[in-house]
Amino acid sequence: MTADLRVRQFGRADAAPRAYRRRGGPPWWFALPALLFFAFVVLVPSVRGVYYAFTDWDGLDPEFDFIGLRNFTDMLDDATASQAIWHTLLIAVAITVIQNGIGLLLALGVNSAIKSRNILRVLLFAPVVVTPIVTAYLWRNLLGPDGAVNSLLAVVGLESWQQDWLGDPDLALWMVVLVVVWQFAGYSMVIFLAGLQSIPREIYEAAAIDGTGAVRRFWSIVRPLLAPAITINLMLSIIGGIKLFDQVYALTGGGPGHATDTISTLIYKDAFTLGEFGYSIALAVVLTIIIAIVSAGQYAALSRNERAAS
């Protein structure tokens, strides 16, 4: 009786997907309200915004002219824009490498059997929950000429190391990288930690029995199994680094001079300080294209490596 009931139940359960497949999958119109909302809120404003990149609109005057590609050709002759593009790429690469390197080391550390690992996980993740703008203002005070960093150097007898950390054009950009890495290394750590904890403990034990060293164990066992976490972290870091705005603007305002200006800070300045909305939108279009190209290339490369490692 019970077996017959199960057969009938499984039969009905199996029949439903077959009928579902015969109808050609889920009805597409279920997603129509969401698609219309997305088109109204995202697609239409985006397309309209791209149009302004080909105009001389100042953001206020209802009258403006269509000027074709002039904003983009002006960008090629704009040394500040070229410098901002270089800073954007440099910051993105530096953040991606340093943040994920530190995040991986932290994850390996707190994944061990030390007793205080849960407390360490909370402490290392804590900066992530603070808003970036608050973090930036905090570090601006610490790195100022009279800030805690210079005071600490004086206390330990290293007065010669004291610097105007955010006022020196050679140091300011790296101070921005330092602050971003300090805040988000814990975020990378959590993703790596989730990947490490998904690796069965028996694999570690079998490798230990075979006498495999720690470095070989990491490279041959942990790294391939950690490939999905590496892909996610690298994608998030590079995109976040290219879009970086709030920490840069709160820390340095793009200065000194234009030493820390990125594409995002330049978009803001051109739009709301200089009133060149058409030019700033052209910069935003370039930023979008850079993000799309870098993301697509990185995803293709990482997916290939991920398949090779699996």
CSV table of C-alpha atoms in Angstrom, one decimal:
chain,number,residue,atom,x,y,z
A,1,MET,CA,0.0,0.0,0.0
A,2,THR,CA,2.8,2.4,1.0
A,3,ALA,CA,4.8,1.4,-2.1
A,4,ASP,CA,1.8,2.0,-4.4
A,5,LEU,CA,1.2,5.3,-2.8
A,6,ARG,CA,4.9,6.3,-3.3
A,7,VAL,CA,4.7,5.2,-7.0
A,8,ARG,CA,1.6,7.3,-7.5
A,9,GLN,CA,3.2,10.2,-5.7
A,10,PHE,CA,6.4,10.0,-7.7
A,11,GLY,CA,4.4,9.5,-10.9
A,12,ARG,CA,2.5,12.7,-10.4
A,13,ALA,CA,5.7,14.5,-9.3
A,14,ASP,CA,7.5,13.3,-12.4
A,15,ALA,CA,4.6,14.1,-14.7
A,16,ALA,CA,4.5,17.7,-13.6
A,17,PRO,CA,8.0,18.6,-14.9
A,18,ARG,CA,7.2,16.8,-18.3
A,19,ALA,CA,4.1,18.8,-18.8
A,20,TYR,CA,6.1,21.9,-17.7
A,21,ARG,CA,8.7,21.1,-20.3
A,22,ARG,CA,6.1,20.6,-23.0
A,23,ARG,CA,4.8,24.1,-22.4
A,24,GLY,CA,8.3,25.4,-23.2
A,25,GLY,CA,9.4,26.4,-19.7
A,26,PRO,CA,8.1,29.1,-17.4
A,27,PRO,CA,5.7,31.7,-18.7
A,28,TRP,CA,7.8,34.7,-19.6
A,29,TRP,CA,5.1,37.2,-18.8
A,30,PHE,CA,5.6,36.4,-15.1
A,31,ALA,CA,8.7,38.6,-15.4
A,32,LEU,CA,7.1,41.3,-17.4
A,33,PRO,CA,6.3,43.7,-14.4
A,34,ALA,CA,9.9,43.4,-13.2
A,35,LEU,CA,11.3,43.9,-16.7
A,36,LEU,CA,9.1,47.0,-17.3
A,37,PHE,CA,10.2,48.5,-13.9
A,38,PHE,CA,13.8,47.8,-14.7
A,39,ALA,CA,13.5,49.4,-18.1
A,40,PHE,CA,11.7,52.5,-16.7
A,41,VAL,CA,14.2,53.0,-13.8
A,42,VAL,CA,17.5,51.9,-15.3
A,43,LEU,CA,17.5,51.4,-19.1
A,44,VAL,CA,15.6,54.6,-20.2
A,45,PRO,CA,17.6,57.0,-17.9
A,46,SER,CA,20.9,55.3,-18.9
A,47,VAL,CA,20.2,55.7,-22.7
A,48,ARG,CA,19.1,59.3,-22.1
A,49,GLY,CA,22.2,59.9,-20.1
A,50,VAL,CA,24.5,58.6,-22.9
A,51,TYR,CA,22.8,61.1,-25.3
A,52,TYR,CA,23.9,64.0,-23.1
A,53,ALA,CA,27.5,62.8,-23.5
A,54,PHE,CA,27.3,64.2,-27.1
A,55,THR,CA,26.0,67.6,-26.1
A,56,ASP,CA,27.4,70.7,-24.4
A,57,TRP,CA,24.7,70.7,-21.7
A,58,ASP,CA,25.7,72.6,-18.5
A,59,GLY,CA,23.2,70.8,-16.3
A,60,LEU,CA,20.9,73.9,-15.9
A,61,ASP,CA,20.2,75.6,-19.2
A,62,PRO,CA,17.3,73.9,-21.0
A,63,GLU,CA,19.0,74.9,-24.3
A,64,PHE,CA,22.0,72.9,-25.4
A,65,ASP,CA,23.6,71.7,-28.7
A,66,PHE,CA,24.5,68.4,-30.1
A,67,ILE,CA,28.3,68.4,-30.6
A,68,GLY,CA,29.0,64.9,-31.7
A,69,LEU,CA,32.2,63.4,-30.4
A,70,ARG,CA,33.8,66.6,-29.3
A,71,ASN,CA,33.6,65.7,-25.6
A,72,PHE,CA,35.5,62.5,-26.3
A,73,THR,CA,38.1,64.2,-28.5
A,74,ASP,CA,38.6,66.9,-25.9
A,75,MET,CA,39.2,64.1,-23.4
A,76,LEU,CA,42.2,62.9,-25.4
A,77,ASP,CA,43.8,66.3,-25.1
A,78,ASP,CA,42.9,66.7,-21.4
A,79,ALA,CA,46.0,65.8,-19.3
A,80,THR,CA,43.9,65.8,-16.1
A,81,ALA,CA,41.5,63.2,-17.6
A,82,SER,CA,44.4,61.0,-18.8
A,83,GLN,CA,46.0,61.2,-15.3
A,84,ALA,CA,42.7,60.3,-13.7
A,85,ILE,CA,42.3,57.2,-15.9
A,86,TRP,CA,45.9,56.1,-15.0
A,87,HIS,CA,45.2,56.7,-11.3
A,88,THR,CA,41.9,54.7,-11.6
A,89,LEU,CA,43.6,51.7,-13.1
A,90,LEU,CA,46.6,51.9,-10.7
A,91,ILE,CA,44.3,52.0,-7.7
A,92,ALA,CA,42.2,49.2,-9.0
A,93,VAL,CA,45.1,46.9,-9.6
A,94,ALA,CA,46.8,47.8,-6.3
A,95,ILE,CA,43.7,47.2,-4.2
A,96,THR,CA,42.9,43.9,-6.0
A,97,VAL,CA,46.4,42.5,-5.4
A,98,ILE,CA,47.0,43.8,-1.8
A,99,GLN,CA,43.5,43.4,-0.5
A,100,ASN,CA,43.1,39.8,-1.7
A,101,GLY,CA,46.7,38.8,-0.6
A,102,ILE,CA,46.0,40.0,2.9
A,103,GLY,CA,42.5,38.6,2.9
A,104,LEU,CA,43.8,35.2,1.9
A,105,LEU,CA,46.5,35.2,4.6
A,106,LEU,CA,43.9,36.3,7.2
A,107,ALA,CA,41.5,33.5,6.1
A,108,LEU,CA,44.2,30.9,6.3
A,109,GLY,CA,45.1,32.2,9.8
A,110,VAL,CA,41.5,32.2,11.2
A,111,ASN,CA,40.7,28.9,9.6
A,112,SER,CA,43.2,27.2,11.8
A,113,ALA,CA,42.4,25.5,15.1
A,114,ILE,CA,43.5,28.5,17.4
A,115,LYS,CA,41.1,29.1,20.3
A,116,SER,CA,40.5,32.8,19.6
A,117,ARG,CA,39.6,32.3,15.9
A,118,ASN,CA,36.0,33.4,16.3
A,119,ILE,CA,37.0,36.6,18.1
A,120,LEU,CA,39.6,37.3,15.4
A,121,ARG,CA,37.0,36.8,12.7
A,122,VAL,CA,34.7,39.4,14.2
A,123,LEU,CA,37.5,41.9,14.8
A,124,LEU,CA,39.0,41.5,11.3
A,125,PHE,CA,35.5,41.9,9.7
A,126,ALA,CA,34.5,44.9,11.9
A,127,PRO,CA,35.9,47.6,9.6
A,128,VAL,CA,33.7,46.4,6.7
A,129,VAL,CA,30.5,47.4,8.6
A,130,VAL,CA,31.6,51.0,9.0
A,131,THR,CA,30.5,53.2,6.1
A,132,PRO,CA,33.3,54.2,3.8
A,133,ILE,CA,32.8,57.9,4.3
A,134,VAL,CA,33.2,57.6,8.1
A,135,THR,CA,36.3,55.4,7.6
A,136,ALA,CA,37.8,58.0,5.3
A,137,TYR,CA,37.2,60.9,7.7
A,138,LEU,CA,38.7,58.8,10.5
A,139,TRP,CA,41.9,58.1,8.6
A,140,ARG,CA,42.1,61.7,7.4
A,141,ASN,CA,42.5,62.8,11.0
A,142,LEU,CA,44.9,60.0,11.8
A,143,LEU,CA,47.1,60.8,8.7
A,144,GLY,CA,47.0,64.6,9.1
A,145,PRO,CA,50.2,66.6,9.9
A,146,ASP,CA,49.1,66.7,13.6
A,147,GLY,CA,47.4,63.3,13.5
A,148,ALA,CA,47.9,60.2,15.6
A,149,VAL,CA,50.3,58.5,13.2
A,150,ASN,CA,52.9,61.4,13.3
A,151,SER,CA,52.4,61.6,17.1
A,152,LEU,CA,53.1,57.9,17.5
A,153,LEU,CA,56.3,58.2,15.4
A,154,ALA,CA,57.5,61.0,17.6
A,155,VAL,CA,56.8,58.9,20.7
A,156,VAL,CA,58.9,56.0,19.5
A,157,GLY,CA,61.8,58.3,18.3
A,158,LEU,CA,61.1,58.2,14.6
A,159,GLU,CA,60.5,62.0,14.0
A,160,SER,CA,62.4,61.7,10.7
A,161,TRP,CA,59.6,59.5,9.4
A,162,GLN,CA,56.9,62.0,10.0
A,163,GLN,CA,55.1,63.1,6.9
A,164,ASP,CA,52.2,65.0,5.6
A,165,TRP,CA,50.8,61.7,4.4
A,166,LEU,CA,47.9,63.0,2.5
A,167,GLY,CA,49.6,66.3,1.3
A,168,ASP,CA,52.5,64.6,-0.4
A,169,PRO,CA,51.7,63.9,-4.1
A,170,ASP,CA,54.0,60.8,-4.0
A,171,LEU,CA,52.3,59.3,-1.0
A,172,ALA,CA,48.7,60.4,-1.1
A,173,LEU,CA,47.6,57.8,-3.7
A,174,TRP,CA,49.1,55.0,-1.7
A,175,MET,CA,47.4,56.3,1.5
A,176,VAL,CA,44.1,56.0,-0.4
A,177,VAL,CA,45.0,52.4,-1.2
A,178,LEU,CA,46.0,51.7,2.4
A,179,VAL,CA,42.6,52.9,3.7
A,180,VAL,CA,40.6,50.9,1.2
A,181,VAL,CA,42.6,47.8,1.9
A,182,TRP,CA,42.4,48.3,5.7
A,183,GLN,CA,38.6,48.5,5.4
A,184,PHE,CA,37.9,45.7,2.9
A,185,ALA,CA,40.5,43.0,3.5
A,186,GLY,CA,38.1,41.5,6.1
A,187,TYR,CA,35.5,41.3,3.3
A,188,SER,CA,37.8,39.3,1.1
A,189,MET,CA,38.8,37.2,4.2
A,190,VAL,CA,35.1,36.1,4.7
A,191,ILE,CA,34.8,35.0,1.1
A,192,PHE,CA,38.0,33.0,1.2
A,193,LEU,CA,37.1,31.6,4.6
A,194,ALA,CA,33.8,30.3,3.2
A,195,GLY,CA,35.7,28.6,0.4
A,196,LEU,CA,38.3,27.1,2.8
A,197,GLN,CA,35.5,25.7,5.0
A,198,SER,CA,33.9,24.0,2.1
A,199,ILE,CA,37.0,21.8,1.5
A,200,PRO,CA,36.5,18.5,3.2
A,201,ARG,CA,38.7,17.9,6.2
A,202,GLU,CA,39.6,14.4,5.0
A,203,ILE,CA,41.6,15.9,2.1
A,204,TYR,CA,43.8,17.8,4.5
A,205,GLU,CA,44.3,14.7,6.6
A,206,ALA,CA,45.1,12.5,3.6
A,207,ALA,CA,47.7,15.1,2.4
A,208,ALA,CA,49.2,15.2,5.9
A,209,ILE,CA,49.5,11.4,6.0
A,210,ASP,CA,51.3,11.5,2.7
A,211,GLY,CA,53.8,14.0,4.2
A,212,THR,CA,52.8,16.9,1.9
A,213,GLY,CA,54.3,20.2,3.0
A,214,ALA,CA,52.2,23.3,3.8
A,215,VAL,CA,53.2,25.2,0.6
A,216,ARG,CA,52.7,22.2,-1.7
A,217,ARG,CA,49.4,21.4,0.1
A,218,PHE,CA,48.2,25.0,-0.5
A,219,TRP,CA,49.3,25.1,-4.1
A,220,SER,CA,48.1,21.7,-5.2
A,221,ILE,CA,45.0,21.1,-3.1
A,222,VAL,CA,43.7,24.3,-1.5
A,223,ARG,CA,44.3,26.7,-4.5
A,224,PRO,CA,42.3,24.7,-7.1
A,225,LEU,CA,39.4,24.1,-4.7
A,226,LEU,CA,39.5,27.8,-3.8
A,227,ALA,CA,39.2,28.9,-7.4
A,228,PRO,CA,35.5,30.0,-7.2
A,229,ALA,CA,36.2,32.2,-4.1
A,230,ILE,CA,39.3,33.7,-5.9
A,231,THR,CA,37.1,34.5,-8.9
A,232,ILE,CA,34.5,36.3,-6.8
A,233,ASN,CA,37.0,38.2,-4.8
A,234,LEU,CA,39.0,39.4,-7.8
A,235,MET,CA,35.9,40.5,-9.7
A,236,LEU,CA,34.5,42.4,-6.7
A,237,SER,CA,37.9,44.1,-6.0
A,238,ILE,CA,38.7,45.2,-9.5
A,239,ILE,CA,35.2,46.6,-10.1
A,240,GLY,CA,35.1,48.3,-6.7
A,241,GLY,CA,38.6,49.8,-7.3
A,242,ILE,CA,37.6,51.2,-10.7
A,243,LYS,CA,34.5,52.8,-9.3
A,244,LEU,CA,36.2,54.1,-6.2
A,245,PHE,CA,34.9,57.6,-5.2
A,246,ASP,CA,33.8,58.3,-1.6
A,247,GLN,CA,37.1,57.3,0.1
A,248,VAL,CA,39.2,59.3,-2.4
A,249,TYR,CA,37.0,62.4,-2.2
A,250,ALA,CA,36.7,62.4,1.6
A,251,LEU,CA,40.4,61.7,2.1
A,252,THR,CA,42.0,64.1,-0.4
A,253,GLY,CA,39.3,65.6,-2.6
A,254,GLY,CA,41.4,64.4,-5.5
A,255,GLY,CA,44.5,66.4,-4.4
A,256,PRO,CA,47.0,67.6,-3.8
A,257,GLY,CA,46.7,69.1,-7.2
A,258,HIS,CA,45.3,66.2,-9.2
A,259,ALA,CA,47.6,63.6,-7.6
A,260,THR,CA,44.7,61.3,-6.5
A,261,ASP,CA,42.0,62.2,-8.9
A,262,THR,CA,40.2,59.2,-10.4
A,263,ILE,CA,37.6,59.1,-13.1
A,264,SER,CA,34.8,59.1,-10.5
A,265,THR,CA,36.1,62.2,-8.7
A,266,LEU,CA,36.7,64.0,-12.0
A,267,ILE,CA,33.1,63.2,-13.1
A,268,TYR,CA,31.8,64.8,-9.9
A,269,LYS,CA,34.0,67.9,-10.2
A,270,ASP,CA,33.2,68.5,-13.9
A,271,ALA,CA,29.5,68.1,-13.3
A,272,PHE,CA,28.9,69.9,-10.0
A,273,THR,CA,31.8,72.3,-9.7
A,274,LEU,CA,32.5,73.3,-13.3
A,275,GLY,CA,29.0,72.8,-14.7
A,276,GLU,CA,30.2,70.7,-17.6
A,277,PHE,CA,27.6,68.0,-17.5
A,278,GLY,CA,28.1,66.9,-21.1
A,279,TYR,CA,31.8,66.3,-20.6
A,280,SER,CA,31.3,64.6,-17.2
A,281,ILE,CA,28.8,62.2,-18.7
A,282,ALA,CA,31.3,61.4,-21.5
A,283,LEU,CA,33.8,60.5,-18.7
A,284,ALA,CA,31.1,58.3,-17.1
A,285,VAL,CA,30.6,56.6,-20.5
A,286,VAL,CA,34.3,55.9,-20.7
A,287,LEU,CA,34.3,54.6,-17.1
A,288,THR,CA,31.4,52.2,-17.9
A,289,ILE,CA,33.3,50.9,-21.0
A,290,ILE,CA,36.5,50.4,-18.9
A,291,ILE,CA,34.5,48.4,-16.3
A,292,ALA,CA,32.8,46.3,-19.0
A,293,ILE,CA,36.0,45.5,-20.8
A,294,VAL,CA,38.0,44.7,-17.6
A,295,SER,CA,35.1,42.6,-16.1
A,296,ALA,CA,34.6,40.6,-19.3
A,297,GLY,CA,38.3,39.9,-19.7
A,298,GLN,CA,38.8,39.1,-16.1
A,299,TYR,CA,35.7,36.8,-16.0
A,300,ALA,CA,36.8,34.9,-19.1
A,301,ALA,CA,40.4,34.4,-17.8
A,302,LEU,CA,39.3,33.4,-14.3
A,303,SER,CA,36.6,31.1,-15.6
A,304,ARG,CA,39.1,29.4,-17.8
A,305,ASN,CA,41.5,29.0,-14.9
A,306,GLU,CA,38.7,27.7,-12.7
A,307,ARG,CA,37.7,25.0,-15.2
A,308,ALA,CA,41.4,24.0,-15.6
A,309,ALA,CA,41.8,23.7,-11.8
A,310,SER,CA,38.6,21.7,-11.3
